[in-house]
Amino acid sequence: MAVVWLLVLLENRKKMKTTNVPKILPLVSIIIPAYNEEDTIKESIESALNIDYPKNLLDIILINDCSTDNTKKIGESFLERGLIRMVNNNKNMGKAYSLNRTIDMAKGDLIACLDADSLVSPDALKKMISVLENPKIGAVTPAFKVRKTNNILEKLQFAEYSLNVFLRKIMGAMDSIHVTPGVFSLYRKSILKEVGGFEVGNLTEDMDMALKIHTAGYSIDSTTDAICYTYCPSKLKPLFKQRIRWYRGTIKNSIKHKHMFFNRKYGNIGLFFMPFNFISIIAVIILLASWGIYYFLNFSKLIWQLSLVNWSFDAIFQYFALEKLLFMFIYNLPVLPIMGLIIGSYTLYKSFNITGEKISDHKPGYFIYLLVFPLFLTLFWSAALIYEIAGVKNRWY
């Protein structure tokens, strides 16, 4: 897959920046769904209010999903000043229900969904609107980065998110974007209503929505210079729970939209991306398991041989000629991971470059991400598959 991304990059490297801002600006509704977000909701609303856009063309709606903390109180402080509109659910109904309820009362022809733990840059909206001048595009996603990088886990996710900005742009060039994240994705209201809104109860409603948009015959594009920010898990356990939800949602939505697999009607996303992505996930897990078994057996064999010579490493090295040891080392090198590491290094370098980041400012996260994080992701995928096969109850963590 990395080779495909590289080829698309070379073909589309001059198209990575957004086009000019349109002269006529439309009315935009910004929906902020929130449940117990007292730590971040104030900053999120303020970022929406500070967008460089005519205030009479902004319609900001906070949907409070029956929060039990101070989220409602914070929202009311903005409501009282006439800065936003606010809707309250009588009981906790979930993100998809909250979005659907608010879509019906949105005034704008365009709707942006902003998670309550995310921030939008002042110039992001205008840059994203320019993409929607193409009537074939139903939604556009921003370039979002990690807001806080205080520890190594957050630094790893910073590198991952930077890479994803780049990959989404490439997938946009292939018409294969399969997720419209809650970090300020922008939709045509008419299309949201046409596809029936967000599916209530879906673990990854943003992926389901993206696939429904493709099914309806529209494209999704991405930007590299409309910057937004989000907070990421700072500890391993919350990260694990988040990824289990994401990956189980991916599995479920892939099955739900299996009609797109190998279907020419849906272009690259159906004919190539979805089936290849699904198969590659399983292949990587099998490959990782096979390597683990292979090296375990070799290690066991070494232990057995050492036991035969009274645990003498000298005897082992005398038995194996240096040339044979060198041949065995080279022969057993995992060629595919090394190739992936080389391509991944270049791709991540380009990602940092495109998003205006310097690798020198993120060295620890950059190198550890390349060496370690893919293993973490593979383990997360393995766990998600096991959860699905075992029928573990779905949870919104």
CSV table of C-alpha atoms in Angstrom, one decimal:
chain,number,residue,atom,x,y,z
A,1,MET,CA,0.0,0.0,0.0
A,2,ALA,CA,2.9,2.4,0.8
A,3,VAL,CA,4.2,2.0,-2.8
A,4,VAL,CA,0.8,3.1,-4.1
A,5,TRP,CA,0.7,6.2,-1.8
A,6,LEU,CA,4.2,7.1,-3.1
A,7,LEU,CA,3.2,6.8,-6.7
A,8,VAL,CA,0.1,8.9,-6.2
A,9,LEU,CA,2.2,11.5,-4.3
A,10,LEU,CA,4.6,11.9,-7.2
A,11,GLU,CA,1.7,12.3,-9.6
A,12,ASN,CA,-0.2,14.8,-7.5
A,13,ARG,CA,2.6,16.6,-5.6
A,14,LYS,CA,1.6,20.0,-7.2
A,15,LYS,CA,-2.0,19.7,-6.0
A,16,MET,CA,-1.3,19.5,-2.2
A,17,LYS,CA,-2.4,23.0,-1.4
A,18,THR,CA,-6.0,24.3,-1.3
A,19,THR,CA,-7.3,26.6,-4.0
A,20,ASN,CA,-8.2,30.3,-3.5
A,21,VAL,CA,-11.0,31.4,-1.2
A,22,PRO,CA,-14.3,31.9,-3.1
A,23,LYS,CA,-15.6,35.5,-3.4
A,24,ILE,CA,-19.1,34.6,-2.3
A,25,LEU,CA,-19.2,32.9,1.1
A,26,PRO,CA,-22.2,30.7,2.1
A,27,LEU,CA,-23.9,30.5,5.5
A,28,VAL,CA,-22.2,27.7,7.6
A,29,SER,CA,-23.6,26.0,10.7
A,30,ILE,CA,-21.0,24.6,13.1
A,31,ILE,CA,-22.4,21.8,15.3
A,32,ILE,CA,-20.6,21.0,18.5
A,33,PRO,CA,-21.9,17.8,20.2
A,34,ALA,CA,-20.7,17.5,23.8
A,35,TYR,CA,-21.0,15.0,26.7
A,36,ASN,CA,-19.1,15.8,29.9
A,37,GLU,CA,-16.5,18.0,28.2
A,38,GLU,CA,-16.1,20.7,30.8
A,39,ASP,CA,-12.3,20.6,30.4
A,40,THR,CA,-12.3,21.5,26.7
A,41,ILE,CA,-15.7,22.8,25.7
A,42,LYS,CA,-15.0,26.5,26.4
A,43,GLU,CA,-11.8,26.5,24.3
A,44,SER,CA,-13.6,24.6,21.5
A,45,ILE,CA,-16.5,27.1,21.4
A,46,GLU,CA,-14.1,30.1,21.5
A,47,SER,CA,-12.1,28.6,18.6
A,48,ALA,CA,-15.3,28.5,16.5
A,49,LEU,CA,-16.2,32.1,17.5
A,50,ASN,CA,-12.7,33.2,16.4
A,51,ILE,CA,-13.0,31.8,12.9
A,52,ASP,CA,-12.1,34.4,10.3
A,53,TYR,CA,-15.5,34.5,8.7
A,54,PRO,CA,-18.4,37.0,8.5
A,55,LYS,CA,-20.2,36.6,11.9
A,56,ASN,CA,-23.6,36.9,10.2
A,57,LEU,CA,-22.7,33.8,8.1
A,58,LEU,CA,-21.8,31.7,11.1
A,59,ASP,CA,-24.4,29.6,13.0
A,60,ILE,CA,-22.8,27.9,16.0
A,61,ILE,CA,-24.9,25.3,17.8
A,62,LEU,CA,-23.9,23.4,20.9
A,63,ILE,CA,-25.8,20.2,21.5
A,64,ASN,CA,-25.4,19.1,25.1
A,65,ASP,CA,-26.1,15.4,25.4
A,66,CYS,CA,-27.3,15.4,29.0
A,67,SER,CA,-23.9,16.1,30.5
A,68,THR,CA,-23.5,15.5,34.3
A,69,ASP,CA,-20.6,18.0,34.7
A,70,ASN,CA,-20.4,21.7,34.0
A,71,THR,CA,-20.6,21.4,30.2
A,72,LYS,CA,-24.2,22.8,30.2
A,73,LYS,CA,-23.3,25.7,32.5
A,74,ILE,CA,-20.3,26.7,30.3
A,75,GLY,CA,-22.4,26.5,27.2
A,76,GLU,CA,-25.1,28.7,28.8
A,77,SER,CA,-22.5,31.4,29.4
A,78,PHE,CA,-22.1,31.7,25.7
A,79,LEU,CA,-25.8,31.4,25.0
A,80,GLU,CA,-26.6,34.3,27.4
A,81,ARG,CA,-24.4,36.6,25.4
A,82,GLY,CA,-26.1,35.6,22.1
A,83,LEU,CA,-22.9,34.0,20.7
A,84,ILE,CA,-24.3,30.6,20.1
A,85,ARG,CA,-27.5,28.5,20.0
A,86,MET,CA,-27.8,25.6,22.4
A,87,VAL,CA,-29.9,22.4,22.4
A,88,ASN,CA,-30.2,20.0,25.4
A,89,ASN,CA,-31.0,16.3,25.2
A,90,ASN,CA,-33.2,15.1,28.1
A,91,LYS,CA,-31.1,12.0,28.4
A,92,ASN,CA,-27.8,10.8,27.0
A,93,MET,CA,-28.5,9.7,23.4
A,94,GLY,CA,-25.1,9.5,21.9
A,95,LYS,CA,-23.2,11.6,19.3
A,96,ALA,CA,-25.0,10.4,16.1
A,97,TYR,CA,-28.5,11.1,17.6
A,98,SER,CA,-27.3,14.6,18.8
A,99,LEU,CA,-25.9,15.4,15.3
A,100,ASN,CA,-29.0,14.3,13.5
A,101,ARG,CA,-31.2,16.4,15.9
A,102,THR,CA,-29.2,19.5,15.2
A,103,ILE,CA,-28.9,19.0,11.5
A,104,ASP,CA,-32.6,19.6,11.1
A,105,MET,CA,-32.4,23.0,12.9
A,106,ALA,CA,-29.1,24.2,11.2
A,107,LYS,CA,-29.5,27.3,9.1
A,108,GLY,CA,-26.5,26.8,6.9
A,109,ASP,CA,-26.3,25.0,3.6
A,110,LEU,CA,-23.0,23.8,4.8
A,111,ILE,CA,-22.5,22.0,8.2
A,112,ALA,CA,-19.3,21.5,10.0
A,113,CYS,CA,-19.1,19.0,12.9
A,114,LEU,CA,-16.6,20.0,15.6
A,115,ASP,CA,-15.9,17.6,18.5
A,116,ALA,CA,-16.0,19.3,21.9
A,117,ASP,CA,-12.3,18.4,22.5
A,118,SER,CA,-11.1,19.9,19.2
A,119,LEU,CA,-10.1,23.4,18.0
A,120,VAL,CA,-10.3,25.0,14.6
A,121,SER,CA,-7.8,27.6,13.3
A,122,PRO,CA,-9.2,31.0,12.2
A,123,ASP,CA,-8.4,30.5,8.5
A,124,ALA,CA,-9.5,26.8,8.2
A,125,LEU,CA,-13.1,27.3,7.2
A,126,LYS,CA,-12.4,29.5,4.2
A,127,LYS,CA,-9.8,27.1,2.9
A,128,MET,CA,-12.2,24.2,3.2
A,129,ILE,CA,-15.1,26.0,1.5
A,130,SER,CA,-13.0,26.5,-1.6
A,131,VAL,CA,-12.8,22.7,-2.0
A,132,LEU,CA,-16.6,22.5,-2.0
A,133,GLU,CA,-16.9,24.8,-5.0
A,134,ASN,CA,-16.7,21.5,-6.9
A,135,PRO,CA,-20.4,20.3,-6.9
A,136,LYS,CA,-19.3,16.6,-7.1
A,137,ILE,CA,-17.7,16.9,-3.6
A,138,GLY,CA,-20.0,16.2,-0.7
A,139,ALA,CA,-17.6,16.7,2.2
A,140,VAL,CA,-14.1,17.9,3.0
A,141,THR,CA,-11.9,17.1,5.9
A,142,PRO,CA,-9.3,19.4,7.5
A,143,ALA,CA,-5.7,18.7,8.4
A,144,PHE,CA,-5.8,18.0,12.1
A,145,LYS,CA,-2.9,17.7,14.5
A,146,VAL,CA,-2.4,16.7,18.1
A,147,ARG,CA,-2.9,19.6,20.4
A,148,LYS,CA,-0.7,18.5,23.3
A,149,THR,CA,2.6,16.6,23.1
A,150,ASN,CA,3.8,16.4,26.7
A,151,ASN,CA,4.8,12.7,26.8
A,152,ILE,CA,6.2,10.1,24.4
A,153,LEU,CA,2.8,8.5,23.7
A,154,GLU,CA,1.4,11.9,22.6
A,155,LYS,CA,4.5,12.5,20.5
A,156,LEU,CA,3.9,9.2,18.7
A,157,GLN,CA,0.3,10.1,18.0
A,158,PHE,CA,1.5,13.5,16.7
A,159,ALA,CA,3.6,11.7,14.1
A,160,GLU,CA,0.7,9.4,13.3
A,161,TYR,CA,-1.7,12.3,12.8
A,162,SER,CA,0.8,14.2,10.7
A,163,LEU,CA,1.2,11.2,8.5
A,164,ASN,CA,-2.6,10.8,8.2
A,165,VAL,CA,-3.0,14.4,6.9
A,166,PHE,CA,-0.7,13.4,4.1
A,167,LEU,CA,-2.4,10.1,3.4
A,168,ARG,CA,-5.9,11.7,3.4
A,169,LYS,CA,-4.8,14.1,0.7
A,170,ILE,CA,-3.5,11.2,-1.4
A,171,MET,CA,-6.7,9.3,-0.8
A,172,GLY,CA,-8.6,12.4,-1.8
A,173,ALA,CA,-6.7,12.3,-5.1
A,174,MET,CA,-7.8,8.7,-5.5
A,175,ASP,CA,-11.3,9.5,-4.4
A,176,SER,CA,-10.9,7.0,-1.6
A,177,ILE,CA,-11.3,9.0,1.7
A,178,HIS,CA,-13.4,6.6,3.9
A,179,VAL,CA,-13.7,8.6,7.1
A,180,THR,CA,-14.9,12.2,7.8
A,181,PRO,CA,-13.6,12.8,11.4
A,182,GLY,CA,-15.4,14.9,13.9
A,183,VAL,CA,-12.5,17.3,14.0
A,184,PHE,CA,-14.3,19.9,11.8
A,185,SER,CA,-15.3,17.9,8.7
A,186,LEU,CA,-17.5,20.1,6.5
A,187,TYR,CA,-20.6,18.7,4.7
A,188,ARG,CA,-23.3,19.8,2.4
A,189,LYS,CA,-26.4,19.8,4.4
A,190,SER,CA,-28.4,18.5,1.5
A,191,ILE,CA,-26.2,15.4,1.3
A,192,LEU,CA,-26.4,14.7,5.0
A,193,LYS,CA,-30.2,14.6,4.7
A,194,GLU,CA,-30.1,12.7,1.4
A,195,VAL,CA,-28.2,9.8,3.0
A,196,GLY,CA,-30.3,9.7,6.1
A,197,GLY,CA,-28.0,11.4,8.6
A,198,PHE,CA,-25.6,9.6,11.0
A,199,GLU,CA,-26.4,6.1,12.0
A,200,VAL,CA,-27.3,6.0,15.7
A,201,GLY,CA,-25.4,3.3,17.7
A,202,ASN,CA,-22.6,3.1,15.1
A,203,LEU,CA,-19.1,2.9,16.9
A,204,THR,CA,-17.6,5.0,14.1
A,205,GLU,CA,-20.4,7.0,12.6
A,206,ASP,CA,-17.9,9.2,10.8
A,207,MET,CA,-16.7,6.3,8.7
A,208,ASP,CA,-20.2,5.1,8.0
A,209,MET,CA,-21.2,8.6,6.9
A,210,ALA,CA,-18.2,8.8,4.5
A,211,LEU,CA,-19.1,5.5,2.9
A,212,LYS,CA,-22.7,6.6,2.6
A,213,ILE,CA,-21.6,9.7,0.8
A,214,HIS,CA,-19.6,7.6,-1.7
A,215,THR,CA,-22.5,5.3,-2.1
A,216,ALA,CA,-24.7,8.3,-3.0
A,217,GLY,CA,-22.3,9.1,-5.8
A,218,TYR,CA,-20.4,12.0,-4.2
A,219,SER,CA,-16.7,12.4,-3.6
A,220,ILE,CA,-14.8,13.5,-0.4
A,221,ASP,CA,-11.7,15.6,-0.5
A,222,SER,CA,-9.2,16.8,2.1
A,223,THR,CA,-7.0,19.8,2.8
A,224,THR,CA,-3.4,20.1,4.1
A,225,ASP,CA,-3.5,23.7,5.1
A,226,ALA,CA,-6.8,24.0,6.9
A,227,ILE,CA,-5.4,23.2,10.4
A,228,CYS,CA,-7.4,22.0,13.3
A,229,TYR,CA,-6.3,20.5,16.6
A,230,THR,CA,-7.5,17.7,18.9
A,231,TYR,CA,-6.5,16.1,22.1
A,232,CYS,CA,-5.3,12.5,22.1
A,233,PRO,CA,-5.0,9.9,24.8
A,234,SER,CA,-1.9,10.5,27.1
A,235,LYS,CA,-1.9,7.0,28.6
A,236,LEU,CA,-1.8,3.5,27.1
A,237,LYS,CA,-5.1,2.2,28.5
A,238,PRO,CA,-7.3,5.1,27.1
A,239,LEU,CA,-5.4,4.7,23.8
A,240,PHE,CA,-6.1,1.0,23.7
A,241,LYS,CA,-9.8,1.6,24.3
A,242,GLN,CA,-10.0,4.3,21.7
A,243,ARG,CA,-8.3,2.2,19.0
A,244,ILE,CA,-10.5,-0.9,19.9
A,245,ARG,CA,-13.6,1.3,19.2
A,246,TRP,CA,-12.1,2.7,16.0
A,247,TYR,CA,-11.0,-0.7,14.6
A,248,ARG,CA,-14.1,-2.6,15.6
A,249,GLY,CA,-16.1,0.2,14.0
A,250,THR,CA,-14.0,-0.2,10.9
A,251,ILE,CA,-14.6,-3.9,10.8
A,252,LYS,CA,-18.4,-3.5,11.3
A,253,ASN,CA,-18.6,-0.7,8.7
A,254,SER,CA,-16.6,-2.7,6.2
A,255,ILE,CA,-19.0,-5.6,6.6
A,256,LYS,CA,-22.0,-3.2,6.4
A,257,HIS,CA,-20.8,-1.7,3.2
A,258,LYS,CA,-19.5,-4.9,1.6
A,259,HIS,CA,-21.5,-4.1,-1.5
A,260,MET,CA,-18.8,-1.6,-2.3
A,261,PHE,CA,-16.0,-4.2,-2.4
A,262,PHE,CA,-14.6,-4.9,-5.9
A,263,ASN,CA,-17.5,-2.8,-7.4
A,264,ARG,CA,-16.5,-0.6,-10.3
A,265,LYS,CA,-19.5,1.7,-9.6
A,266,TYR,CA,-17.6,3.2,-6.6
A,267,GLY,CA,-14.3,3.8,-8.4
A,268,ASN,CA,-11.0,3.4,-6.5
A,269,ILE,CA,-12.6,3.2,-3.0
A,270,GLY,CA,-14.7,0.2,-3.9
A,271,LEU,CA,-12.5,-1.5,-6.5
A,272,PHE,CA,-9.2,-1.1,-4.7
A,273,PHE,CA,-9.0,0.7,-1.4
A,274,MET,CA,-11.6,-1.0,0.8
A,275,PRO,CA,-10.9,-4.6,-0.1
A,276,PHE,CA,-7.1,-4.1,-0.2
A,277,ASN,CA,-7.2,-2.3,3.2
A,278,PHE,CA,-9.3,-5.0,4.8
A,279,ILE,CA,-7.2,-7.8,3.4
A,280,SER,CA,-3.9,-6.1,4.3
A,281,ILE,CA,-4.9,-5.7,7.9
A,282,ILE,CA,-5.5,-9.5,8.2
A,283,ALA,CA,-2.3,-10.1,6.2
A,284,VAL,CA,-0.2,-8.0,8.5
A,285,ILE,CA,-1.5,-9.8,11.6
A,286,ILE,CA,-0.8,-13.2,10.0
A,287,LEU,CA,2.7,-12.0,9.0
A,288,LEU,CA,3.4,-10.7,12.5
A,289,ALA,CA,2.3,-14.0,14.0
A,290,SER,CA,4.3,-16.0,11.6
A,291,TRP,CA,7.5,-14.0,12.3
A,292,GLY,CA,6.9,-14.4,16.0
A,293,ILE,CA,6.5,-18.2,15.7
A,294,TYR,CA,9.6,-18.4,13.4
A,295,TYR,CA,11.9,-16.5,15.7
A,296,PHE,CA,10.5,-18.3,18.7
A,297,LEU,CA,11.3,-21.7,17.1
A,298,ASN,CA,14.8,-20.5,16.2
A,299,PHE,CA,15.4,-19.2,19.7
A,300,SER,CA,14.2,-22.5,21.1
A,301,LYS,CA,16.6,-24.3,18.8
A,302,LEU,CA,19.5,-22.2,20.0
A,303,ILE,CA,18.6,-22.9,23.7
A,304,TRP,CA,18.5,-26.6,22.9
A,305,GLN,CA,21.9,-26.5,21.1
A,306,LEU,CA,23.4,-24.6,24.0
A,307,SER,CA,22.1,-27.3,26.4
A,308,LEU,CA,23.9,-29.9,24.4
A,309,VAL,CA,27.3,-28.2,24.7
A,310,ASN,CA,26.9,-27.4,28.4
A,311,TRP,CA,25.8,-23.8,27.7
A,312,SER,CA,29.0,-22.8,25.9
A,313,PHE,CA,28.6,-20.0,23.4
A,314,ASP,CA,32.2,-20.6,22.3
A,315,ALA,CA,31.2,-24.1,21.1
A,316,ILE,CA,28.3,-22.8,19.2
A,317,PHE,CA,30.4,-20.2,17.4
A,318,GLN,CA,33.0,-22.8,16.6
A,319,TYR,CA,30.4,-25.0,15.2
A,320,PHE,CA,29.0,-22.3,12.9
A,321,ALA,CA,31.6,-20.7,10.6
A,322,LEU,CA,31.5,-16.9,10.5
A,323,GLU,CA,30.4,-17.0,6.9
A,324,LYS,CA,27.5,-19.2,7.7
A,325,LEU,CA,26.4,-17.0,10.6
A,326,LEU,CA,26.6,-14.0,8.3
A,327,PHE,CA,24.6,-15.8,5.6
A,328,MET,CA,21.9,-16.8,8.1
A,329,PHE,CA,21.7,-13.2,9.4
A,330,ILE,CA,21.2,-11.7,6.0
A,331,TYR,CA,18.9,-14.5,4.9
A,332,ASN,CA,16.6,-14.1,7.9
A,333,LEU,CA,16.4,-10.3,7.6
A,334,PRO,CA,12.7,-9.3,7.3
A,335,VAL,CA,12.9,-7.7,3.9
A,336,LEU,CA,9.4,-6.3,3.7
A,337,PRO,CA,9.5,-4.5,7.0
A,338,ILE,CA,12.9,-2.9,6.0
A,339,MET,CA,11.4,-1.8,2.7
A,340,GLY,CA,8.3,-0.5,4.6
A,341,LEU,CA,10.6,1.4,7.0
A,342,ILE,CA,12.4,3.1,4.1
A,343,ILE,CA,9.2,4.1,2.4
A,344,GLY,CA,7.6,5.0,5.7
A,345,SER,CA,10.5,7.3,6.6
A,346,TYR,CA,10.2,9.2,3.3
A,347,THR,CA,6.4,9.4,3.6
A,348,LEU,CA,6.5,10.7,7.1
A,349,TYR,CA,9.2,13.2,6.1
A,350,LYS,CA,6.9,14.5,3.4
A,351,SER,CA,4.0,14.6,5.8
A,352,PHE,CA,5.9,16.8,8.2
A,353,ASN,CA,7.0,19.0,5.4
A,354,ILE,CA,3.5,19.4,4.0
A,355,THR,CA,1.9,20.2,7.4
A,356,GLY,CA,4.6,22.8,8.1
A,357,GLU,CA,6.4,20.8,10.8
A,358,LYS,CA,10.1,20.3,11.3
A,359,ILE,CA,11.4,16.8,12.0
A,360,SER,CA,14.1,18.3,14.2
A,361,ASP,CA,11.4,19.5,16.6
A,362,HIS,CA,9.9,16.0,16.9
A,363,LYS,CA,12.9,13.6,16.6
A,364,PRO,CA,12.0,11.2,19.5
A,365,GLY,CA,8.4,10.7,18.3
A,366,TYR,CA,9.5,10.5,14.6
A,367,PHE,CA,12.0,7.7,15.1
A,368,ILE,CA,10.1,5.7,17.7
A,369,TYR,CA,6.9,6.0,15.6
A,370,LEU,CA,8.7,4.3,12.6
A,371,LEU,CA,10.2,1.6,14.7
A,372,VAL,CA,7.6,0.8,17.4
A,373,PHE,CA,4.1,2.3,16.7
A,374,PRO,CA,3.3,0.0,13.8
A,375,LEU,CA,3.7,-2.9,16.2
A,376,PHE,CA,1.3,-1.3,18.6
A,377,LEU,CA,-1.3,-0.7,15.9
A,378,THR,CA,-1.0,-4.3,14.7
A,379,LEU,CA,-1.6,-5.5,18.3
A,380,PHE,CA,-4.6,-3.2,18.6
A,381,TRP,CA,-6.0,-4.6,15.3
A,382,SER,CA,-5.4,-8.1,16.6
A,383,ALA,CA,-7.3,-7.3,19.8
A,384,ALA,CA,-10.2,-5.7,17.8
A,385,LEU,CA,-10.5,-8.8,15.7
A,386,ILE,CA,-10.5,-11.1,18.7
A,387,TYR,CA,-13.2,-8.9,20.4
A,388,GLU,CA,-15.3,-9.2,17.3
A,389,ILE,CA,-14.9,-12.9,16.9
A,390,ALA,CA,-15.6,-13.4,20.6
A,391,GLY,CA,-18.7,-11.2,20.4
A,392,VAL,CA,-17.6,-8.8,23.2
A,393,LYS,CA,-20.2,-6.1,23.7
A,394,ASN,CA,-19.7,-2.9,21.9
A,395,ARG,CA,-18.8,0.1,24.0
A,396,TRP,CA,-18.3,3.8,23.4
A,397,TYR,CA,-15.3,4.3,25.7
